[in-house]
PDB file of N, CA and C in Angstrom:
ATOM      1  N   MET A   1    -138.802 -97.663-113.241  1.00  0.00           N
ATOM      2  CA  MET A   1    -139.137 -98.497-112.170  1.00  0.00           C
ATOM      3  C   MET A   1    -139.323 -99.891-112.496  1.00  0.00           C
ATOM      4  N   ARG A   2    -139.880-100.187-113.638  1.00  0.00           N
ATOM      5  CA  ARG A   2    -140.081-101.535-114.164  1.00  0.00           C
ATOM      6  C   ARG A   2    -138.783-102.299-114.282  1.00  0.00           C
ATOM      7  N   HIS A   3    -137.718-101.598-114.831  1.00  0.00           N
ATOM      8  CA  HIS A   3    -136.435-102.224-115.100  1.00  0.00           C
ATOM      9  C   HIS A   3    -135.877-102.614-113.680  1.00  0.00           C
ATOM     10  N   PHE A   4    -136.050-101.799-112.687  1.00  0.00           N
ATOM     11  CA  PHE A   4    -135.475-102.064-111.351  1.00  0.00           C
ATOM     12  C   PHE A   4    -136.132-103.322-110.784  1.00  0.00           C
ATOM     13  N   ARG A   5    -137.524-103.474-110.883  1.00  0.00           N
ATOM     14  CA  ARG A   5    -138.180-104.712-110.447  1.00  0.00           C
ATOM     15  C   ARG A   5    -137.677-105.899-111.126  1.00  0.00           C
ATOM     16  N   PHE A   6    -137.551-105.854-112.467  1.00  0.00           N
ATOM     17  CA  PHE A   6    -137.021-106.999-113.215  1.00  0.00           C
ATOM     18  C   PHE A   6    -135.655-107.376-112.718  1.00  0.00           C
ATOM     19  N   ARG A   7    -134.766-106.410-112.566  1.00  0.00           N
ATOM     20  CA  ARG A   7    -133.369-106.687-112.115  1.00  0.00           C
ATOM     21  C   ARG A   7    -133.462-107.208-110.745  1.00  0.00           C
ATOM     22  N   ALA A   8    -134.198-106.669-109.886  1.00  0.00           N
ATOM     23  CA  ALA A   8    -134.337-107.211-108.468  1.00  0.00           C
ATOM     24  C   ALA A   8    -134.764-108.712-108.454  1.00  0.00           C
ATOM     25  N   GLU A   9    -135.761-108.985-109.277  1.00  0.00           N
ATOM     26  CA  GLU A   9    -136.229-110.397-109.351  1.00  0.00           C
ATOM     27  C   GLU A   9    -135.104-111.305-109.951  1.00  0.00           C
ATOM     28  N   MET A  10    -134.349-110.901-110.885  1.00  0.00           N
ATOM     29  CA  MET A  10    -133.272-111.716-111.447  1.00  0.00           C
ATOM     30  C   MET A  10    -132.235-111.882-110.333  1.00  0.00           C
ATOM     31  N   GLU A  11    -131.918-110.882-109.581  1.00  0.00           N
ATOM     32  CA  GLU A  11    -130.895-111.069-108.565  1.00  0.00           C
ATOM     33  C   GLU A  11    -131.412-112.023-107.478  1.00  0.00           C
ATOM     34  N   ARG A  12    -132.687-111.949-107.146  1.00  0.00           N
ATOM     35  CA  ARG A  12    -133.244-112.917-106.196  1.00  0.00           C
ATOM     36  C   ARG A  12    -133.163-114.381-106.661  1.00  0.00           C
ATOM     37  N   LYS A  13    -133.460-114.513-107.957  1.00  0.00           N
ATOM     38  CA  LYS A  13    -133.285-115.841-108.582  1.00  0.00           C
ATOM     39  C   LYS A  13    -131.865-116.427-108.519  1.00  0.00           C
ATOM     40  N   HIS A  14    -130.924-115.505-108.842  1.00  0.00           N
ATOM     41  CA  HIS A  14    -129.531-115.791-108.835  1.00  0.00           C
ATOM     42  C   HIS A  14    -129.103-116.255-107.408  1.00  0.00           C
ATOM     43  N   ARG A  15    -129.507-115.419-106.463  1.00  0.00           N
ATOM     44  CA  ARG A  15    -129.071-115.843-105.049  1.00  0.00           C
ATOM     45  C   ARG A  15    -129.602-117.257-104.662  1.00  0.00           C
ATOM     46  N   THR A  16    -130.910-117.414-105.081  1.00  0.00           N
ATOM     47  CA  THR A  16    -131.485-118.778-104.808  1.00  0.00           C
ATOM     48  C   THR A  16    -130.743-119.911-105.544  1.00  0.00           C
ATOM     49  N   GLN A  17    -130.372-119.537-106.803  1.00  0.00           N
ATOM     50  CA  GLN A  17    -129.700-120.637-107.627  1.00  0.00           C
ATOM     51  C   GLN A  17    -128.284-120.838-106.999  1.00  0.00           C
ATOM     52  N   ILE A  18    -127.624-119.820-106.521  1.00  0.00           N
ATOM     53  CA  ILE A  18    -126.293-119.990-105.913  1.00  0.00           C
ATOM     54  C   ILE A  18    -126.393-120.933-104.698  1.00  0.00           C
ATOM     55  N   LYS A  19    -127.378-120.623-103.864  1.00  0.00           N
ATOM     56  CA  LYS A  19    -127.617-121.500-102.649  1.00  0.00           C
ATOM     57  C   LYS A  19    -127.876-122.922-103.042  1.00  0.00           C
ATOM     58  N   ILE A  20    -128.679-123.164-104.038  1.00  0.00           N
ATOM     59  CA  ILE A  20    -128.965-124.554-104.559  1.00  0.00           C
ATOM     60  C   ILE A  20    -127.704-125.243-104.979  1.00  0.00           C
ATOM     61  N   GLN A  21    -127.009-124.540-105.908  1.00  0.00           N
ATOM     62  CA  GLN A  21    -125.693-125.075-106.431  1.00  0.00           C
ATOM     63  C   GLN A  21    -124.733-125.357-105.390  1.00  0.00           C
ATOM     64  N   PHE A  22    -124.559-124.496-104.431  1.00  0.00           N
ATOM     65  CA  PHE A  22    -123.637-124.706-103.315  1.00  0.00           C
ATOM     66  C   PHE A  22    -124.042-125.922-102.523  1.00  0.00           C
ATOM     67  N   GLY A  23    -125.356-125.979-102.270  1.00  0.00           N
ATOM     68  CA  GLY A  23    -125.891-127.185-101.454  1.00  0.00           C
ATOM     69  C   GLY A  23    -125.630-128.486-102.203  1.00  0.00           C
ATOM     70  N   LYS A  24    -125.765-128.544-103.534  1.00  0.00           N
ATOM     71  CA  LYS A  24    -125.517-129.733-104.260  1.00  0.00           C
ATOM     72  C   LYS A  24    -124.124-130.132-104.146  1.00  0.00           C
ATOM     73  N   ARG A  25    -123.192-129.144-104.229  1.00  0.00           N
ATOM     74  CA  ARG A  25    -121.739-129.301-104.164  1.00  0.00           C
ATOM     75  C   ARG A  25    -121.369-129.890-102.741  1.00  0.00           C
ATOM     76  N   LEU A  26    -121.954-129.267-101.708  1.00  0.00           N
ATOM     77  CA  LEU A  26    -121.693-129.655-100.304  1.00  0.00           C
ATOM     78  C   LEU A  26    -122.128-131.140-100.145  1.00  0.00           C
ATOM     79  N   ALA A  27    -123.322-131.488-100.619  1.00  0.00           N
ATOM     80  CA  ALA A  27    -123.809-132.748-100.454  1.00  0.00           C
ATOM     81  C   ALA A  27    -122.864-133.776-101.138  1.00  0.00           C
ATOM     82  N   SER A  28    -122.510-133.471-102.309  1.00  0.00           N
ATOM     83  CA  SER A  28    -121.646-134.316-103.184  1.00  0.00           C
ATOM     84  C   SER A  28    -120.297-134.602-102.397  1.00  0.00           C
ATOM     85  N   VAL A  29    -119.702-133.581-101.866  1.00  0.00           N
ATOM     86  CA  VAL A  29    -118.399-133.780-101.208  1.00  0.00           C
ATOM     87  C   VAL A  29    -118.642-134.571 -99.934  1.00  0.00           C
ATOM     88  N   ARG A  30    -119.742-134.254 -99.226  1.00  0.00           N
ATOM     89  CA  ARG A  30    -119.998-134.964 -97.876  1.00  0.00           C
ATOM     90  C   ARG A  30    -120.162-136.478 -98.219  1.00  0.00           C
ATOM     91  N   LYS A  31    -120.939-136.746 -99.238  1.00  0.00           N
ATOM     92  CA  LYS A  31    -121.223-138.140 -99.554  1.00  0.00           C
ATOM     93  C   LYS A  31    -119.921-138.853-100.090  1.00  0.00           C
ATOM     94  N   GLU A  32    -119.086-138.144-100.905  1.00  0.00           N
ATOM     95  CA  GLU A  32    -117.865-138.673-101.354  1.00  0.00           C
ATOM     96  C   GLU A  32    -116.937-139.130-100.154  1.00  0.00           C
ATOM     97  N   LYS A  33    -116.962-138.334 -99.079  1.00  0.00           N
ATOM     98  CA  LYS A  33    -116.223-138.587 -97.862  1.00  0.00           C
ATOM     99  C   LYS A  33    -116.926-139.608 -96.990  1.00  0.00           C
ATOM    100  N   LYS A  34    -118.214-140.055 -97.388  1.00  0.00           N
ATOM    101  CA  LYS A  34    -118.893-140.994 -96.619  1.00  0.00           C
ATOM    102  C   LYS A  34    -119.156-140.517 -95.202  1.00  0.00           C
ATOM    103  N   LEU A  35    -119.605-139.271 -95.049  1.00  0.00           N
ATOM    104  CA  LEU A  35    -119.895-138.754 -93.778  1.00  0.00           C
ATOM    105  C   LEU A  35    -121.417-138.453 -93.679  1.00  0.00           C
ATOM    106  N   SER A  36    -122.003-138.750 -92.536  1.00  0.00           N
ATOM    107  CA  SER A  36    -123.383-138.489 -92.222  1.00  0.00           C
ATOM    108  C   SER A  36    -123.394-136.978 -91.841  1.00  0.00           C
ATOM    109  N   PHE A  37    -124.619-136.374 -91.704  1.00  0.00           N
ATOM    110  CA  PHE A  37    -124.730-135.051 -91.279  1.00  0.00           C
ATOM    111  C   PHE A  37    -124.199-134.840 -89.914  1.00  0.00           C
ATOM    112  N   ARG A  38    -124.397-135.813 -89.056  1.00  0.00           N
ATOM    113  CA  ARG A  38    -123.933-135.783 -87.601  1.00  0.00           C
ATOM    114  C   ARG A  38    -122.332-135.819 -87.526  1.00  0.00           C
ATOM    115  N   GLN A  39    -121.754-136.750 -88.403  1.00  0.00           N
ATOM    116  CA  GLN A  39    -120.295-136.786 -88.370  1.00  0.00           C
ATOM    117  C   GLN A  39    -119.708-135.483 -88.858  1.00  0.00           C
ATOM    118  N   LEU A  40    -120.257-134.920 -90.000  1.00  0.00           N
ATOM    119  CA  LEU A  40    -119.759-133.669 -90.447  1.00  0.00           C
ATOM    120  C   LEU A  40    -119.921-132.592 -89.450  1.00  0.00           C
ATOM    121  N   SER A  41    -121.070-132.574 -88.684  1.00  0.00           N
ATOM    122  CA  SER A  41    -121.399-131.642 -87.723  1.00  0.00           C
ATOM    123  C   SER A  41    -120.360-131.645 -86.575  1.00  0.00           C
ATOM    124  N   TYR A  42    -120.005-132.820 -86.177  1.00  0.00           N
ATOM    125  CA  TYR A  42    -119.080-133.069 -85.109  1.00  0.00           C
ATOM    126  C   TYR A  42    -117.652-132.467 -85.513  1.00  0.00           C
ATOM    127  N   ARG A  43    -117.328-132.711 -86.783  1.00  0.00           N
ATOM    128  CA  ARG A  43    -115.965-132.325 -87.286  1.00  0.00           C
ATOM    129  C   ARG A  43    -115.919-130.801 -87.513  1.00  0.00           C
ATOM    130  N   CYS A  44    -116.955-130.079 -87.679  1.00  0.00           N
ATOM    131  CA  CYS A  44    -116.904-128.661 -88.035  1.00  0.00           C
ATOM    132  C   CYS A  44    -117.641-127.745 -87.153  1.00  0.00           C
ATOM    133  N   ASP A  45    -118.389-128.377 -86.149  1.00  0.00           N
ATOM    134  CA  ASP A  45    -119.181-127.593 -85.201  1.00  0.00           C
ATOM    135  C   ASP A  45    -120.257-126.719 -85.831  1.00  0.00           C
ATOM    136  N   VAL A  46    -120.889-127.265 -86.817  1.00  0.00           N
ATOM    137  CA  VAL A  46    -122.107-126.706 -87.508  1.00  0.00           C
ATOM    138  C   VAL A  46    -123.242-127.692 -87.233  1.00  0.00           C
ATOM    139  N   ASP A  47    -124.313-127.111 -86.799  1.00  0.00           N
ATOM    140  CA  ASP A  47    -125.532-127.969 -86.428  1.00  0.00           C
ATOM    141  C   ASP A  47    -125.920-128.856 -87.630  1.00  0.00           C
ATOM    142  N   PRO A  48    -126.245-130.095 -87.393  1.00  0.00           N
ATOM    143  CA  PRO A  48    -126.639-130.930 -88.515  1.00  0.00           C
ATOM    144  C   PRO A  48    -127.891-130.464 -89.214  1.00  0.00           C
ATOM    145  N   SER A  49    -128.836-129.873 -88.523  1.00  0.00           N
ATOM    146  CA  SER A  49    -129.971-129.355 -89.140  1.00  0.00           C
ATOM    147  C   SER A  49    -129.751-128.179 -90.090  1.00  0.00           C
ATOM    148  N   ASP A  50    -128.623-127.445 -89.708  1.00  0.00           N
ATOM    149  CA  ASP A  50    -128.278-126.351 -90.587  1.00  0.00           C
ATOM    150  C   ASP A  50    -127.497-126.912 -91.846  1.00  0.00           C
ATOM    151  N   ILE A  51    -126.771-127.953 -91.680  1.00  0.00           N
ATOM    152  CA  ILE A  51    -126.048-128.641 -92.854  1.00  0.00           C
ATOM    153  C   ILE A  51    -127.107-129.107 -93.833  1.00  0.00           C
ATOM    154  N   LYS A  52    -128.203-129.720 -93.276  1.00  0.00           N
ATOM    155  CA  LYS A  52    -129.285-130.192 -94.111  1.00  0.00           C
ATOM    156  C   LYS A  52    -129.888-129.033 -94.888  1.00  0.00           C
ATOM    157  N   LYS A  53    -130.103-127.891 -94.198  1.00  0.00           N
ATOM    158  CA  LYS A  53    -130.724-126.754 -94.913  1.00  0.00           C
ATOM    159  C   LYS A  53    -129.756-126.132 -95.955  1.00  0.00           C
ATOM    160  N   TYR A  54    -128.488-126.169 -95.698  1.00  0.00           N
ATOM    161  CA  TYR A  54    -127.496-125.727 -96.670  1.00  0.00           C
ATOM    162  C   TYR A  54    -127.529-126.543 -97.917  1.00  0.00           C
ATOM    163  N   GLU A  55    -127.522-127.820 -97.676  1.00  0.00           N
ATOM    164  CA  GLU A  55    -127.477-128.863 -98.846  1.00  0.00           C
ATOM    165  C   GLU A  55    -128.905-128.669 -99.600  1.00  0.00           C
ATOM    166  N   LYS A  56    -129.951-128.252 -99.047  1.00  0.00           N
ATOM    167  CA  LYS A  56    -131.216-128.134 -99.818  1.00  0.00           C
ATOM    168  C   LYS A  56    -131.306-126.766-100.400  1.00  0.00           C
ATOM    169  N   GLY A  57    -130.363-125.842-100.092  1.00  0.00           N
ATOM    170  CA  GLY A  57    -130.335-124.461-100.629  1.00  0.00           C
ATOM    171  C   GLY A  57    -131.460-123.648 -99.985  1.00  0.00           C
ATOM    172  N   GLN A  58    -131.735-124.027 -98.667  1.00  0.00           N
ATOM    173  CA  GLN A  58    -132.763-123.335 -97.914  1.00  0.00           C
ATOM    174  C   GLN A  58    -132.304-122.233 -96.935  1.00  0.00           C
ATOM    175  N   LYS A  59    -130.997-122.226 -96.736  1.00  0.00           N
ATOM    176  CA  LYS A  59    -130.491-121.303 -95.729  1.00  0.00           C
ATOM    177  C   LYS A  59    -129.182-120.643 -96.373  1.00  0.00           C
ATOM    178  N   ASN A  60    -129.100-119.322 -96.113  1.00  0.00           N
ATOM    179  CA  ASN A  60    -127.922-118.628 -96.572  1.00  0.00           C
ATOM    180  C   ASN A  60    -126.770-118.868 -95.502  1.00  0.00           C
ATOM    181  N   LEU A  61    -125.569-118.774 -95.882  1.00  0.00           N
ATOM    182  CA  LEU A  61    -124.439-118.993 -95.014  1.00  0.00           C
ATOM    183  C   LEU A  61    -123.283-117.941 -95.139  1.00  0.00           C
ATOM    184  N   ARG A  62    -122.581-117.942 -94.191  1.00  0.00           N
ATOM    185  CA  ARG A  62    -121.432-116.946 -94.180  1.00  0.00           C
ATOM    186  C   ARG A  62    -120.148-117.572 -94.657  1.00  0.00           C
ATOM    187  N   LEU A  63    -119.245-116.750 -95.057  1.00  0.00           N
ATOM    188  CA  LEU A  63    -118.006-117.181 -95.503  1.00  0.00           C
ATOM    189  C   LEU A  63    -117.297-118.056 -94.408  1.00  0.00           C
ATOM    190  N   THR A  64    -117.426-117.657 -93.149  1.00  0.00           N
ATOM    191  CA  THR A  64    -116.705-118.378 -92.141  1.00  0.00           C
ATOM    192  C   THR A  64    -117.396-119.825 -91.983  1.00  0.00           C
ATOM    193  N   THR A  65    -118.626-119.931 -92.274  1.00  0.00           N
ATOM    194  CA  THR A  65    -119.224-121.318 -92.233  1.00  0.00           C
ATOM    195  C   THR A  65    -118.801-122.173 -93.389  1.00  0.00           C
ATOM    196  N   ILE A  66    -118.564-121.442 -94.554  1.00  0.00           N
ATOM    197  CA  ILE A  66    -117.973-122.320 -95.689  1.00  0.00           C
ATOM    198  C   ILE A  66    -116.572-122.792 -95.230  1.00  0.00           C
ATOM    199  N   VAL A  67    -115.825-121.933 -94.597  1.00  0.00           N
ATOM    200  CA  VAL A  67    -114.455-122.422 -94.154  1.00  0.00           C
ATOM    201  C   VAL A  67    -114.616-123.526 -93.161  1.00  0.00           C
ATOM    202  N   ASP A  68    -115.552-123.388 -92.175  1.00  0.00           N
ATOM    203  CA  ASP A  68    -115.752-124.410 -91.199  1.00  0.00           C
ATOM    204  C   ASP A  68    -116.122-125.781 -91.887  1.00  0.00           C
ATOM    205  N   LEU A  69    -117.111-125.599 -92.831  1.00  0.00           N
ATOM    206  CA  LEU A  69    -117.564-126.985 -93.472  1.00  0.00           C
ATOM    207  C   LEU A  69    -116.381-127.635 -94.313  1.00  0.00           C
ATOM    208  N   ALA A  70    -115.555-126.737 -94.921  1.00  0.00           N
ATOM    209  CA  ALA A  70    -114.452-127.202 -95.738  1.00  0.00           C
ATOM    210  C   ALA A  70    -113.455-127.984 -94.778  1.00  0.00           C
ATOM    211  N   SER A  71    -113.237-127.289 -93.598  1.00  0.00           N
ATOM    212  CA  SER A  71    -112.300-127.847 -92.614  1.00  0.00           C
ATOM    213  C   SER A  71    -112.762-129.281 -92.183  1.00  0.00           C
ATOM    214  N   GLY A  72    -114.114-129.315 -91.937  1.00  0.00           N
ATOM    215  CA  GLY A  72    -114.672-130.601 -91.479  1.00  0.00           C
ATOM    216  C   GLY A  72    -114.649-131.738 -92.600  1.00  0.00           C
ATOM    217  N   LEU A  73    -114.701-131.239 -93.874  1.00  0.00           N
ATOM    218  CA  LEU A  73    -114.636-132.147 -95.019  1.00  0.00           C
ATOM    219  C   LEU A  73    -113.186-132.442 -95.433  1.00  0.00           C
ATOM    220  N   GLU A  74    -112.211-131.716 -94.814  1.00  0.00           N
ATOM    221  CA  GLU A  74    -110.861-131.846 -95.150  1.00  0.00           C
ATOM    222  C   GLU A  74    -110.569-131.512 -96.656  1.00  0.00           C
ATOM    223  N   VAL A  75    -111.203-130.340 -97.022  1.00  0.00           N
ATOM    224  CA  VAL A  75    -110.966-129.815 -98.355  1.00  0.00           C
ATOM    225  C   VAL A  75    -110.741-128.322 -98.352  1.00  0.00           C
ATOM    226  N   GLU A  76    -110.208-127.752 -99.341  1.00  0.00           N
ATOM    227  CA  GLU A  76    -110.070-126.331 -99.451  1.00  0.00           C
ATOM    228  C   GLU A  76    -111.439-125.743 -99.599  1.00  0.00           C
ATOM    229  N   PRO A  77    -111.686-124.558 -99.082  1.00  0.00           N
ATOM    230  CA  PRO A  77    -112.985-123.898 -99.281  1.00  0.00           C
ATOM    231  C   PRO A  77    -113.420-123.803-100.741  1.00  0.00           C
ATOM    232  N   LYS A  78    -112.415-123.553-101.514  1.00  0.00           N
ATOM    233  CA  LYS A  78    -112.741-123.346-103.052  1.00  0.00           C
ATOM    234  C   LYS A  78    -113.362-124.647-103.626  1.00  0.00           C
ATOM    235  N   GLU A  79    -113.084-125.741-103.007  1.00  0.00           N
ATOM    236  CA  GLU A  79    -113.770-127.031-103.519  1.00  0.00           C
ATOM    237  C   GLU A  79    -115.245-126.948-103.351  1.00  0.00           C
ATOM    238  N   LEU A  80    -115.732-126.338-102.377  1.00  0.00           N
ATOM    239  CA  LEU A  80    -117.206-126.204-102.124  1.00  0.00           C
ATOM    240  C   LEU A  80    -117.813-125.254-103.000  1.00  0.00           C
ATOM    241  N   LEU A  81    -116.987-124.307-103.600  1.00  0.00           N
ATOM    242  CA  LEU A  81    -117.531-123.375-104.496  1.00  0.00           C
ATOM    243  C   LEU A  81    -117.254-123.701-105.959  1.00  0.00           C
ATOM    244  N   ASN A  82    -116.819-124.915-106.215  1.00  0.00           N
ATOM    245  CA  ASN A  82    -116.534-125.491-107.509  1.00  0.00           C
ATOM    246  C   ASN A  82    -117.820-126.047-108.150  1.00  0.00           C
ATOM    247  N   PHE A  83    -118.652-125.155-108.664  1.00  0.00           N
ATOM    248  CA  PHE A  83    -119.801-125.531-109.285  1.00  0.00           C
ATOM    249  C   PHE A  83    -120.123-124.502-110.489  1.00  0.00           C
ATOM    250  N   ASP A  84    -120.973-124.906-111.375  1.00  0.00           N
ATOM    251  CA  ASP A  84    -121.294-124.207-112.555  1.00  0.00           C
ATOM    252  C   ASP A  84    -122.066-122.868-112.263  1.00  0.00           C
ATOM    253  N   PHE A  85    -121.500-121.771-112.662  1.00  0.00           N
ATOM    254  CA  PHE A  85    -122.051-120.444-112.396  1.00  0.00           C
ATOM    255  C   PHE A  85    -122.694-119.836-113.703  1.00  0.00           C
ATOM    256  N   SER A  86    -122.867-120.706-114.774  1.00  0.00           N
ATOM    257  CA  SER A  86    -123.317-120.215-116.063  1.00  0.00           C
ATOM    258  C   SER A  86    -124.740-119.566-115.956  1.00  0.00           C
ATOM    259  N   PHE A  87    -125.499-120.080-114.911  1.00  0.00           N
ATOM    260  CA  PHE A  87    -126.849-119.492-114.836  1.00  0.00           C
ATOM    261  C   PHE A  87    -126.834-117.962-114.619  1.00  0.00           C
ATOM    262  N   LEU A  88    -125.671-117.404-114.217  1.00  0.00           N
ATOM    263  CA  LEU A  88    -125.586-115.950-113.933  1.00  0.00           C
ATOM    264  C   LEU A  88    -125.508-115.221-115.296  1.00  0.00           C
ATOM    265  N   ASP A  89    -125.208-115.893-116.380  1.00  0.00           N
ATOM    266  CA  ASP A  89    -125.133-115.232-117.687  1.00  0.00           C
ATOM    267  C   ASP A  89    -126.529-115.014-118.327  1.00  0.00           C
ATOM    268  N   LYS A  90    -127.551-115.660-117.778  1.00  0.00           N
ATOM    269  CA  LYS A  90    -128.855-115.616-118.336  1.00  0.00           C
ATOM    270  C   LYS A  90    -129.648-114.340-117.919  1.00  0.00           C
TER     271      LYS A  90
END
């Protein structure tokens, strides 16, 4: 039982870290494109408050939302997932 709790805690930390890393990447690409939250929102039909939450790692998102954001940023979806996953090895 103890092992299960430890594993569940590690998985929770990994999910949180993935959201944070994705958010940093999303913010970086948005800023490279010189887009405000509202401009990106208009381009991809995602609420600006949700974009802010994604960038802060505060909200989980769906694969379809990643595709929508990538479309609004005029990049391939894989560009938004181009971040360091080495934390998963720990």
